[in-house]
CSV table of C-alpha atoms in Angstrom, one decimal:
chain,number,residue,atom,x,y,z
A,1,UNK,CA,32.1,-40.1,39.7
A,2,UNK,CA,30.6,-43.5,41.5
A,3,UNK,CA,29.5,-43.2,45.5
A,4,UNK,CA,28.1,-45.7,47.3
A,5,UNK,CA,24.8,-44.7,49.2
A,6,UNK,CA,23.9,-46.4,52.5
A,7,UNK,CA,20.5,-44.9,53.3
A,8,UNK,CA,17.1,-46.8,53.7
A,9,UNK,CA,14.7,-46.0,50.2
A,10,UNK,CA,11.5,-46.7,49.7
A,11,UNK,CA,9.2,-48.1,49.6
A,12,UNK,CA,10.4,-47.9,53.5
A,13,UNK,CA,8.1,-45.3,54.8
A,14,UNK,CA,10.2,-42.5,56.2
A,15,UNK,CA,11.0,-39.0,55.8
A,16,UNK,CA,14.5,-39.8,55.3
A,17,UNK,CA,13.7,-42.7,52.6
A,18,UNK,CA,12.1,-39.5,50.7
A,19,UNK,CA,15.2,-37.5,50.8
A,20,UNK,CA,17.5,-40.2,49.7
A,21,UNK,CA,15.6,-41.3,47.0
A,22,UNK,CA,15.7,-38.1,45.5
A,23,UNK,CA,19.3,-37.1,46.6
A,24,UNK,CA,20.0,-40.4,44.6
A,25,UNK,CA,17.8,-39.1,41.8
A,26,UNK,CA,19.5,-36.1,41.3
A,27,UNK,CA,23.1,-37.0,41.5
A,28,UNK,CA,22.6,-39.1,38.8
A,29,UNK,CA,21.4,-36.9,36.9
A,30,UNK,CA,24.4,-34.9,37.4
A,31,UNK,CA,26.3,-37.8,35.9
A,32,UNK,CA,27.0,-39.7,39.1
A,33,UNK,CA,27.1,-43.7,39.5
A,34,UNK,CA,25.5,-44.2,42.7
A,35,UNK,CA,25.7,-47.8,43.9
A,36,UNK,CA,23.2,-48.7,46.9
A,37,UNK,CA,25.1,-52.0,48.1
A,38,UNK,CA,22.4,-52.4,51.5
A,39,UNK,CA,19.7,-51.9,49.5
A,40,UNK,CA,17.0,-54.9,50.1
A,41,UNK,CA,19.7,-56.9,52.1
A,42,UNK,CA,18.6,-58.8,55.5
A,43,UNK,CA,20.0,-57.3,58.8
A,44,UNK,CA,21.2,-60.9,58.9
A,45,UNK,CA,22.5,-60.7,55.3
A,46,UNK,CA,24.0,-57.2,56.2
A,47,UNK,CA,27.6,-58.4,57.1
A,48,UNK,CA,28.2,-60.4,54.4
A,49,UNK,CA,27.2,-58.5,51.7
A,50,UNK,CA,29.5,-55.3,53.3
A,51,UNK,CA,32.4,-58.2,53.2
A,52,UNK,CA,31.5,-59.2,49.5
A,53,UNK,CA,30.9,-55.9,48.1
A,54,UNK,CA,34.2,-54.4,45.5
A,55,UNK,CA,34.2,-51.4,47.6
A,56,UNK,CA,37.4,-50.8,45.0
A,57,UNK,CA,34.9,-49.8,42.2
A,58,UNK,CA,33.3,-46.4,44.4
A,59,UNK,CA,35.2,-43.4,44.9
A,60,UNK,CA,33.8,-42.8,48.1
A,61,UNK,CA,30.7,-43.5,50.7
A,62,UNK,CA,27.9,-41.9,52.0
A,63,UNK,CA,25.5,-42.8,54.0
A,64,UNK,CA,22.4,-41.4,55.6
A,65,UNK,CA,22.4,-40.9,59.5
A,66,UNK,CA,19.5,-40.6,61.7
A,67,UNK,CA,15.3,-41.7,62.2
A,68,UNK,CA,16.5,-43.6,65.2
A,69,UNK,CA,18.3,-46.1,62.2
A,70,UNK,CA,21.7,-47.7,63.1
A,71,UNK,CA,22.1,-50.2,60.2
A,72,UNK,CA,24.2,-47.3,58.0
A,73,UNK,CA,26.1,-46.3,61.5
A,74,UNK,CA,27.6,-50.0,62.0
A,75,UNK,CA,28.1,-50.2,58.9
A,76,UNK,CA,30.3,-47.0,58.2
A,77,UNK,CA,32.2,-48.5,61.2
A,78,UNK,CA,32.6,-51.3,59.2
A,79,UNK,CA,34.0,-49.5,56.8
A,80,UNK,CA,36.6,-47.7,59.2
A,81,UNK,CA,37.6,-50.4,60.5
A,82,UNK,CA,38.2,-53.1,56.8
A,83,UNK,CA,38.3,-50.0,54.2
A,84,UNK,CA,40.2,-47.3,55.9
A,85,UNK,CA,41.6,-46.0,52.8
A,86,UNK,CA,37.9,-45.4,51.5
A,87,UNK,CA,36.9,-42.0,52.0
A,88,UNK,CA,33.6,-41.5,54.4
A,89,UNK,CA,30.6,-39.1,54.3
A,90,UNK,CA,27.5,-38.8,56.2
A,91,UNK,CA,24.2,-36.7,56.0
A,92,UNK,CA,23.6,-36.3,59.6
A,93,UNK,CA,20.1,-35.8,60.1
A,94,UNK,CA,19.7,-35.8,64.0
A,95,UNK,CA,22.6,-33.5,65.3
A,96,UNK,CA,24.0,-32.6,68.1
A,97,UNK,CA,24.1,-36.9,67.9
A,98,UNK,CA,25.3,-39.4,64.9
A,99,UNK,CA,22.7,-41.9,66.2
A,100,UNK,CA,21.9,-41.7,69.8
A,101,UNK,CA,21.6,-45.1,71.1
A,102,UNK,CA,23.3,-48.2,70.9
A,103,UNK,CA,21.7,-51.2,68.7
A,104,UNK,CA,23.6,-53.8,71.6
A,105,UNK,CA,23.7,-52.9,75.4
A,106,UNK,CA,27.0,-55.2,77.2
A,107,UNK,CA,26.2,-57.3,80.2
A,108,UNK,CA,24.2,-56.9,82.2
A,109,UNK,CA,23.0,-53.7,80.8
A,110,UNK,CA,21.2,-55.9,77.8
A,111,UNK,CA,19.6,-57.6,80.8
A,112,UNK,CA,17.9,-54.6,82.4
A,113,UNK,CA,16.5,-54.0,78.4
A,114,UNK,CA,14.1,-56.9,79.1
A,115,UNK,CA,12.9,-55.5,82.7
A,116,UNK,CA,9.3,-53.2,82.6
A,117,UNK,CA,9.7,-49.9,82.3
A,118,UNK,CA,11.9,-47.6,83.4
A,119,UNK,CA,15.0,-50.3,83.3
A,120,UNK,CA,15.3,-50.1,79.8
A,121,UNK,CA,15.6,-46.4,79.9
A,122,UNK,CA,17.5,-46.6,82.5
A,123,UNK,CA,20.2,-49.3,80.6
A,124,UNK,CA,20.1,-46.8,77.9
A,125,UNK,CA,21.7,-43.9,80.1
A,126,UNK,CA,24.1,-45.9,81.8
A,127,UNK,CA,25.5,-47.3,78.4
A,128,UNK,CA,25.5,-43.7,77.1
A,129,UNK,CA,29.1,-42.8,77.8
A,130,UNK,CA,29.8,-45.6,75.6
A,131,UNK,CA,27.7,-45.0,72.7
A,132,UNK,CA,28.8,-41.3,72.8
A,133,UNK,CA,32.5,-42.4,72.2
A,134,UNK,CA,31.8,-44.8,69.4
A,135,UNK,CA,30.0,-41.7,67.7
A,136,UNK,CA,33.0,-39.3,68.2
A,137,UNK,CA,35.4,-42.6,66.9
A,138,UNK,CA,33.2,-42.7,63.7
A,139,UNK,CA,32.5,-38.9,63.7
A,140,UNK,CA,36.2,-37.8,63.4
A,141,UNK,CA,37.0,-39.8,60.8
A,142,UNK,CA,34.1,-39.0,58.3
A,143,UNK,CA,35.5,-36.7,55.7
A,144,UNK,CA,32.7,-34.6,55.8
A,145,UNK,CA,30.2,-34.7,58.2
A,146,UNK,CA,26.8,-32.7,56.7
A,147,UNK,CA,23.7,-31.2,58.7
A,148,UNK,CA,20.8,-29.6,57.3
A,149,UNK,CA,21.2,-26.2,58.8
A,150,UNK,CA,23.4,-24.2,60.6
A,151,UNK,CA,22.5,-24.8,63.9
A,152,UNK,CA,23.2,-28.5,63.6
A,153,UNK,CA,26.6,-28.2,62.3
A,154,UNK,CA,27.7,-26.4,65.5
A,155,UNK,CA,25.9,-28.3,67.9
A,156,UNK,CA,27.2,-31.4,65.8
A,157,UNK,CA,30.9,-30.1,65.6
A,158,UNK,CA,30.8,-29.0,69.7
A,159,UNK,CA,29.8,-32.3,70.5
A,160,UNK,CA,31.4,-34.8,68.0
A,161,UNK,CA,34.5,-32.5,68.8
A,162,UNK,CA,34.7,-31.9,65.0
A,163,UNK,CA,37.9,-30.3,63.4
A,164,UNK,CA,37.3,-27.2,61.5
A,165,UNK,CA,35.6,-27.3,58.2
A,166,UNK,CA,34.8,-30.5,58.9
A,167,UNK,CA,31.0,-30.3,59.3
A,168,UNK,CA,29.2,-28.5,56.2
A,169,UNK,CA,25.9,-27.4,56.3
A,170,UNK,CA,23.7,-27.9,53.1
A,171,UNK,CA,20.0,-27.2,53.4
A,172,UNK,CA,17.1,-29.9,53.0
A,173,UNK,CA,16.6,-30.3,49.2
A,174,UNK,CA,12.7,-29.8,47.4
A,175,UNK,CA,11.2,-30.4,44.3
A,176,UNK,CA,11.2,-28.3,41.6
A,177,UNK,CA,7.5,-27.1,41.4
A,178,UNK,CA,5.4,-24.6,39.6
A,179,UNK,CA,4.4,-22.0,41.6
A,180,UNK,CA,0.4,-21.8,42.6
A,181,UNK,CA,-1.3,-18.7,43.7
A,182,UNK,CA,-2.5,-18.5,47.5
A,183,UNK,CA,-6.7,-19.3,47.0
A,184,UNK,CA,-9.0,-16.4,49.0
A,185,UNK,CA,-7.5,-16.0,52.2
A,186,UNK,CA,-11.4,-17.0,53.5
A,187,UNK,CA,-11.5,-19.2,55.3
A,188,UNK,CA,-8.0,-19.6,55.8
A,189,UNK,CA,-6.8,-23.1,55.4
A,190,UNK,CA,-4.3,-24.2,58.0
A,191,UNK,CA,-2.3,-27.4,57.5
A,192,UNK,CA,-0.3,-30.1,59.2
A,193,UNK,CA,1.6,-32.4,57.3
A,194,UNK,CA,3.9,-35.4,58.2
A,195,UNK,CA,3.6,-38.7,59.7
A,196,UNK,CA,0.9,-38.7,62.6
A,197,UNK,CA,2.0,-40.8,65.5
A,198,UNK,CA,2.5,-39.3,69.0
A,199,UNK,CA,5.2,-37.1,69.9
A,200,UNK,CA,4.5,-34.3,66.7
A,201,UNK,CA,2.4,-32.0,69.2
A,202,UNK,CA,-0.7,-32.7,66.9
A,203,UNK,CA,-2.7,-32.4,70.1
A,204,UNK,CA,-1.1,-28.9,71.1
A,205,UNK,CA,-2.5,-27.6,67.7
A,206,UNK,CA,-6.0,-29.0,67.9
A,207,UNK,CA,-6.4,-27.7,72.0
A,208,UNK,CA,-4.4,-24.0,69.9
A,209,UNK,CA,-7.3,-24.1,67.6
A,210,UNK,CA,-10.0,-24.5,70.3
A,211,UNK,CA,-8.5,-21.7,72.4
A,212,UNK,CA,-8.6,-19.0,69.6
A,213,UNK,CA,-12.3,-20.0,68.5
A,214,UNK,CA,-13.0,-19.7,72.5
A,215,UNK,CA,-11.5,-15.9,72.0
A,216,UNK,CA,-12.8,-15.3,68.9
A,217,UNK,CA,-16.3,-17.3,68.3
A,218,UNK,CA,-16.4,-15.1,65.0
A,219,UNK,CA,-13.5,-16.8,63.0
A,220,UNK,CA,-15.5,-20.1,63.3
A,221,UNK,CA,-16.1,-21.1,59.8
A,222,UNK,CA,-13.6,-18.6,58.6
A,223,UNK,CA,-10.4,-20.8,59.8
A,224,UNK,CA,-10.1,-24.2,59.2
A,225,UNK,CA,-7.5,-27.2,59.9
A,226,UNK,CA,-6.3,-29.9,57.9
A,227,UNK,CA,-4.5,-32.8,59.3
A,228,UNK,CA,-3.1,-34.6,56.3
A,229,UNK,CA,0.1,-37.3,56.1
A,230,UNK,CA,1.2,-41.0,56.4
A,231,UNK,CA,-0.1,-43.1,59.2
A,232,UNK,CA,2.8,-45.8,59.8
A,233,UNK,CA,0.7,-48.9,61.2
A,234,UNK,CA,3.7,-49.5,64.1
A,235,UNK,CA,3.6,-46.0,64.9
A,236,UNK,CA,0.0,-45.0,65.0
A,237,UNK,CA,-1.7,-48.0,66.4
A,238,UNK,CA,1.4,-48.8,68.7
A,239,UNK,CA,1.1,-50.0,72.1
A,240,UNK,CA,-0.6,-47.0,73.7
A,241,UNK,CA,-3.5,-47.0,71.4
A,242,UNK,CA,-4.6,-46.4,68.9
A,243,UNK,CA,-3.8,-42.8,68.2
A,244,UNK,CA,-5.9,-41.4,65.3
A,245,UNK,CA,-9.2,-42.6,67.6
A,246,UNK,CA,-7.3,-40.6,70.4
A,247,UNK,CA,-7.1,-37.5,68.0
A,248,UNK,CA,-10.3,-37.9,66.9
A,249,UNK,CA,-11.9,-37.6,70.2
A,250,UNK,CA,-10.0,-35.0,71.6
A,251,UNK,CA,-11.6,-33.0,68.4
A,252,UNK,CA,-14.9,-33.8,69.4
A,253,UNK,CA,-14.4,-33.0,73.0
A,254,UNK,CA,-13.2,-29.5,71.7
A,255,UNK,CA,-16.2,-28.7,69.4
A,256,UNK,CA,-14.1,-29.0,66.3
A,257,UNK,CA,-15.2,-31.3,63.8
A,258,UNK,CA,-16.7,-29.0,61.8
A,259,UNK,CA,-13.4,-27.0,61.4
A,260,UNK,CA,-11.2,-30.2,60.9
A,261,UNK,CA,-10.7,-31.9,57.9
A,262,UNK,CA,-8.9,-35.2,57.2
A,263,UNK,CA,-6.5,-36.4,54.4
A,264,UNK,CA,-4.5,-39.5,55.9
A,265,UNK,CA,-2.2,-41.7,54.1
A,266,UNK,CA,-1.7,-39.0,51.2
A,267,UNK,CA,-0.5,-40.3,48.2
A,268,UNK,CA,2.8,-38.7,47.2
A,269,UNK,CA,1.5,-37.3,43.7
A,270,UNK,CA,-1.1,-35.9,45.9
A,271,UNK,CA,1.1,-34.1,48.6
A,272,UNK,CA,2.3,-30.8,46.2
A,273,UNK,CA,-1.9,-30.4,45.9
A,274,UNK,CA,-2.3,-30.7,48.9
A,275,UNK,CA,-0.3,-27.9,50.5
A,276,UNK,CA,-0.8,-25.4,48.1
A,277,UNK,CA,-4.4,-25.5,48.8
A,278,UNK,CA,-3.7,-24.2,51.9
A,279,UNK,CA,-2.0,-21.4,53.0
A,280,UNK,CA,0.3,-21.8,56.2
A,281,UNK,CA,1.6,-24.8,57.4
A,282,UNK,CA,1.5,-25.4,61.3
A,283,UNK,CA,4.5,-28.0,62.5
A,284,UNK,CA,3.8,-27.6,66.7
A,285,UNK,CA,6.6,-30.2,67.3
A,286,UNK,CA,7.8,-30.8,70.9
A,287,UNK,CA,11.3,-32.6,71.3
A,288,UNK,CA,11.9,-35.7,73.3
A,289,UNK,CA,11.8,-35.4,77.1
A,290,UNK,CA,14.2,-38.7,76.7
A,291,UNK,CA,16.1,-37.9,74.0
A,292,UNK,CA,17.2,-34.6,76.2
A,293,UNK,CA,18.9,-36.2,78.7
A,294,UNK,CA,21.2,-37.5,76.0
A,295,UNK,CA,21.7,-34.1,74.0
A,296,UNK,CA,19.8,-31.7,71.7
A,297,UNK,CA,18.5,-32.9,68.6
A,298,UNK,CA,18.7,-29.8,66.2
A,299,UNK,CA,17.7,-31.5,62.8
A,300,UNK,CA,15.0,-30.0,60.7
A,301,UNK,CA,11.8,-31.6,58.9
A,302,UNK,CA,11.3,-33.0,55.7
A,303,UNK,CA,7.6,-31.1,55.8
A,304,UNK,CA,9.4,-27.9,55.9
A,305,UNK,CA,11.1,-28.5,53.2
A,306,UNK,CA,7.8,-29.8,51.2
A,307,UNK,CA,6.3,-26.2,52.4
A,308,UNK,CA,9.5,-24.3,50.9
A,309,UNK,CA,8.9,-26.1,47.6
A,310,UNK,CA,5.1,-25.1,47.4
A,311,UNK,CA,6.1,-21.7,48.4
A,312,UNK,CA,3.9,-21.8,51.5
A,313,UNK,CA,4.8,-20.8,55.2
A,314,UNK,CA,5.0,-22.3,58.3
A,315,UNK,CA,3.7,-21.8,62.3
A,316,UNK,CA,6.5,-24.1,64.0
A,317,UNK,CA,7.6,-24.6,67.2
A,318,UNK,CA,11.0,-23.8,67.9
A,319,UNK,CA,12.3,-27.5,68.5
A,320,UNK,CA,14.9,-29.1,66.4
A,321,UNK,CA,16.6,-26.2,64.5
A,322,UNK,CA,12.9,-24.6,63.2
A,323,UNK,CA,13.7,-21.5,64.3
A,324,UNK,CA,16.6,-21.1,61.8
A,325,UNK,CA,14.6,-22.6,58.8
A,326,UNK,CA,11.9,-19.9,59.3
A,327,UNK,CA,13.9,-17.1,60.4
A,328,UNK,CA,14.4,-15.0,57.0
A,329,UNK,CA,10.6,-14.1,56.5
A,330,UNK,CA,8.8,-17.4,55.3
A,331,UNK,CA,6.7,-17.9,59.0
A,332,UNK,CA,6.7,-17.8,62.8
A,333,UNK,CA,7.7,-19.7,65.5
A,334,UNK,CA,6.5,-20.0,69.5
A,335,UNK,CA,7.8,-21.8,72.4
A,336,UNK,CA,7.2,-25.6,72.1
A,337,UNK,CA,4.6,-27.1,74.0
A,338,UNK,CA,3.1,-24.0,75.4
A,339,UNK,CA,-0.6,-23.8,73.4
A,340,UNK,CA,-1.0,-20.5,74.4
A,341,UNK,CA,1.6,-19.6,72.1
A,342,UNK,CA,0.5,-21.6,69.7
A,343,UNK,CA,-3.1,-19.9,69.8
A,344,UNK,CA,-1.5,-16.3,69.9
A,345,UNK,CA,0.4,-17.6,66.4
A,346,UNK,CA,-3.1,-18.6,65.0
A,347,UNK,CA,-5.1,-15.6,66.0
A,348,UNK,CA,-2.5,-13.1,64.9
A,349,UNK,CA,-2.3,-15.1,61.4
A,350,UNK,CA,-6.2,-15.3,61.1
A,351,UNK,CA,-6.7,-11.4,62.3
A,352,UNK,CA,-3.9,-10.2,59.8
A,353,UNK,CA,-4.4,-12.9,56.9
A,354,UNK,CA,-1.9,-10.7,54.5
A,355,UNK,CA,1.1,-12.2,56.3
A,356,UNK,CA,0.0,-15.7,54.8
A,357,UNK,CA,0.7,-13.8,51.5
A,358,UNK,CA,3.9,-12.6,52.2
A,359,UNK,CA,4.9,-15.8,54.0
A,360,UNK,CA,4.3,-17.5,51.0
A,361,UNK,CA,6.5,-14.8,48.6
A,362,UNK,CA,9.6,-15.8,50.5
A,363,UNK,CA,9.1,-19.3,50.6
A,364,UNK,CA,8.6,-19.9,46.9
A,365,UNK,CA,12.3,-17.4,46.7
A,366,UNK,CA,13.7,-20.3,49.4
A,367,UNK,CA,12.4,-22.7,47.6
A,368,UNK,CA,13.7,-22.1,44.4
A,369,UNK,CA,17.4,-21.9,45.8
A,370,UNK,CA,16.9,-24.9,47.5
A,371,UNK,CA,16.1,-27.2,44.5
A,372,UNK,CA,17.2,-30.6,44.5
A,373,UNK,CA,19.6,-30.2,41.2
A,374,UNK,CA,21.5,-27.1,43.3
A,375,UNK,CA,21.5,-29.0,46.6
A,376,UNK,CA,23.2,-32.0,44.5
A,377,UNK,CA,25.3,-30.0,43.1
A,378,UNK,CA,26.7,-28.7,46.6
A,379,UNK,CA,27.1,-32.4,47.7
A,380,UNK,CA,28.9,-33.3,44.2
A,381,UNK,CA,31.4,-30.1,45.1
A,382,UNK,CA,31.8,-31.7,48.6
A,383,UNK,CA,32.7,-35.4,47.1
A,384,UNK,CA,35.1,-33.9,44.6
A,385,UNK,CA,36.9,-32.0,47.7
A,386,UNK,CA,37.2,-35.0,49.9
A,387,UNK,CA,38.0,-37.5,47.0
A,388,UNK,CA,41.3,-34.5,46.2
A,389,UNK,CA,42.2,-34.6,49.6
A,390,UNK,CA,42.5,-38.4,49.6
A,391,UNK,CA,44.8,-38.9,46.2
């Protein structure tokens, strides 16, 4: 079978970069072609190349949808509009939305873009209506529409206004890793991993951690916190800051240096190390006060799926669709942005350290169904269906 994959790769840094490279990795070694025709190509090369490209030689597309991208969107709708015969696919990794936002405002909306803030936010709601119906166009005539749990795929279908059948849920794929023991649960090693940049709650956990050493002055030195992951220059040293200073003085303000530990910009044969030297991973996400006046996202994380593989569990928030990915015994969740919560998840982990243990027993079973070669399998079942239903 040959599919053509539009999806950034690395070495972009992003999460879902990471989850094509290896969704490309292991259809091929199912046997598939997999032909990445965007691939290094200029936004200003972009058209072209989708004009010059023998779309005749793939059997079908898909593409990658979400990480606030629109380069695959526009140019699926390319592909609707010159190669309608060509069967279309998308992972959808931001439901209840294909991609949120418009990369063009019309006049004069692309005027109030270049006004201080609030106009541009304000553009962005007016041209909403607009954007939403260019998502359901493209949305209804994508073979196969796939989210990453459940809870997406409704929220995706109810919104897109999806036939039946015609979103499919397929979990987040992992590596297939060795299992590793759960070290003495003293001290017990908390982690967060992912990109650090603002808006991941990072300062809910650290103000969570502070709160149960103020209750508990005891675990002090028998709980530590590790805040480990990629720190994207445009993203961490953006406009507002620069955020790792702000992090680290809010830990010194809190008294908690000497319970925090440091591993930025982990290398990626480094990150499988990384988490199973610790036992529960803490994701205190919070979702986007401005992406919620434009719907729900109810994606999932990439680090989830990373604590899956090392058979680790997880403290999350219940933003996004968390709730679902920790719902069958692999970890807890409390209500986003409330660190009292938060704490309460902490101290009851820390004064009952066995649940780490068995956390971490029903992890490594869900991460061992979820394997890439299985979950590439599942998709390779999905492409055979939709290229049978197009003979």
């Amino acid at each position: 079978m040959r599919i053509a994959l539009l999806s950034p790769l690395p070495p972009e840094q992003t999460g879902i970069a990471d989850y094509a490279e290896h969704f490309r990795s292991a259809l091929t070694a199912l046997g598939v072609e997999v032909f990445t025709p965007l691939h290094g190509v200029s936004a200003a090369g972009r058209l072209a190349q989708l004009a010059g490209f023998d779309w005749s030689q793939v059997q079908l597309v898909h593409a990658e949808l979400g990480g606030g991208r629109l380069a695959e969107f526009e140019a699926l709708d390319w592909l609707r509009q010159h190669q309608p015969q060509l069967p279309l696919t998308a992972t959808v990794h931001d439901p209840e939305r294909l991609v949120w936002r418009r990369a063009r405002l019309p006049w004069p909306l692309s005027w109030l873009e270049r006004l201080p803030r609030p106009f541009p936010q304000i553009s962005a709601l007016l041209a909403d209506p607009l954007t939403l119906f260019e998502e359901r166009r493209l949305a209804r005539h994508l073979s196969r529409a796939v989210t990453l749990t459940q809870t997406g795929a409704r929220c995706l279908s109810a919104r897109m206004g999806l036939a039946q059948g015609q979103a499919v849920a397929i979990a987040h794929g992992n590596l297939s890793l060795e299992p590793a023991a759960l070290a003495t649960l003293d001290p017990l090693r908390l982690l967060y991993f992912g990109f650090i940049y603002r808006g991941k709650g990072i300062e809910d956990l650290l103000s969570a951690l502070a709160q149960v050493f103020q209750r508990h002055p005891a675990l002090r030195g028998h709980l530590r916190l590790t805040l480990a992951g990629g720190t994207a220059p445009e993203m961490a040293f953006g406009p507002a800051g620069n955020y790792l200073d702000e992090l680290r003085d809010l830990a010194r303000q809190l008294n908690l240096p000497d319970c925090l530990d440091w591993q930025l910009d982990l290398p990626a044969d480094a990150i499988a190390a990384t988490i199973q030297a610790h036992h529960v991973m803490v994701l205190p996400y919070r979702e986007s006060k401005k992406l919620g006046l434009l719907g729900a996202m109810r994606g999932t994380s990439g680090a989830l799926s990373w604590a899956n593989a090392c058979g680790r569990g997880v403290i999350t928030s219940n933003a996004r669709a968390f709730a679902e990915e920790v719902s069958s015994g692999n970890g807890s969740t409390f209500e986003q942005g409330d660190i009292g919560a938060l704490a309460d998840a902490i101290e009851a982990l820390a004064l009952h350290p066995e649940r780490a243990t068995e956390w971490a027993e029903r992890a490594t079973a869900i991460g061992l169904e979820r394997r890439w070669p299985n979950v590439a399998a599942r998709f390779l079942d999905v492409f055979q269906s939709v290229c049978r239903e197009n003979r």
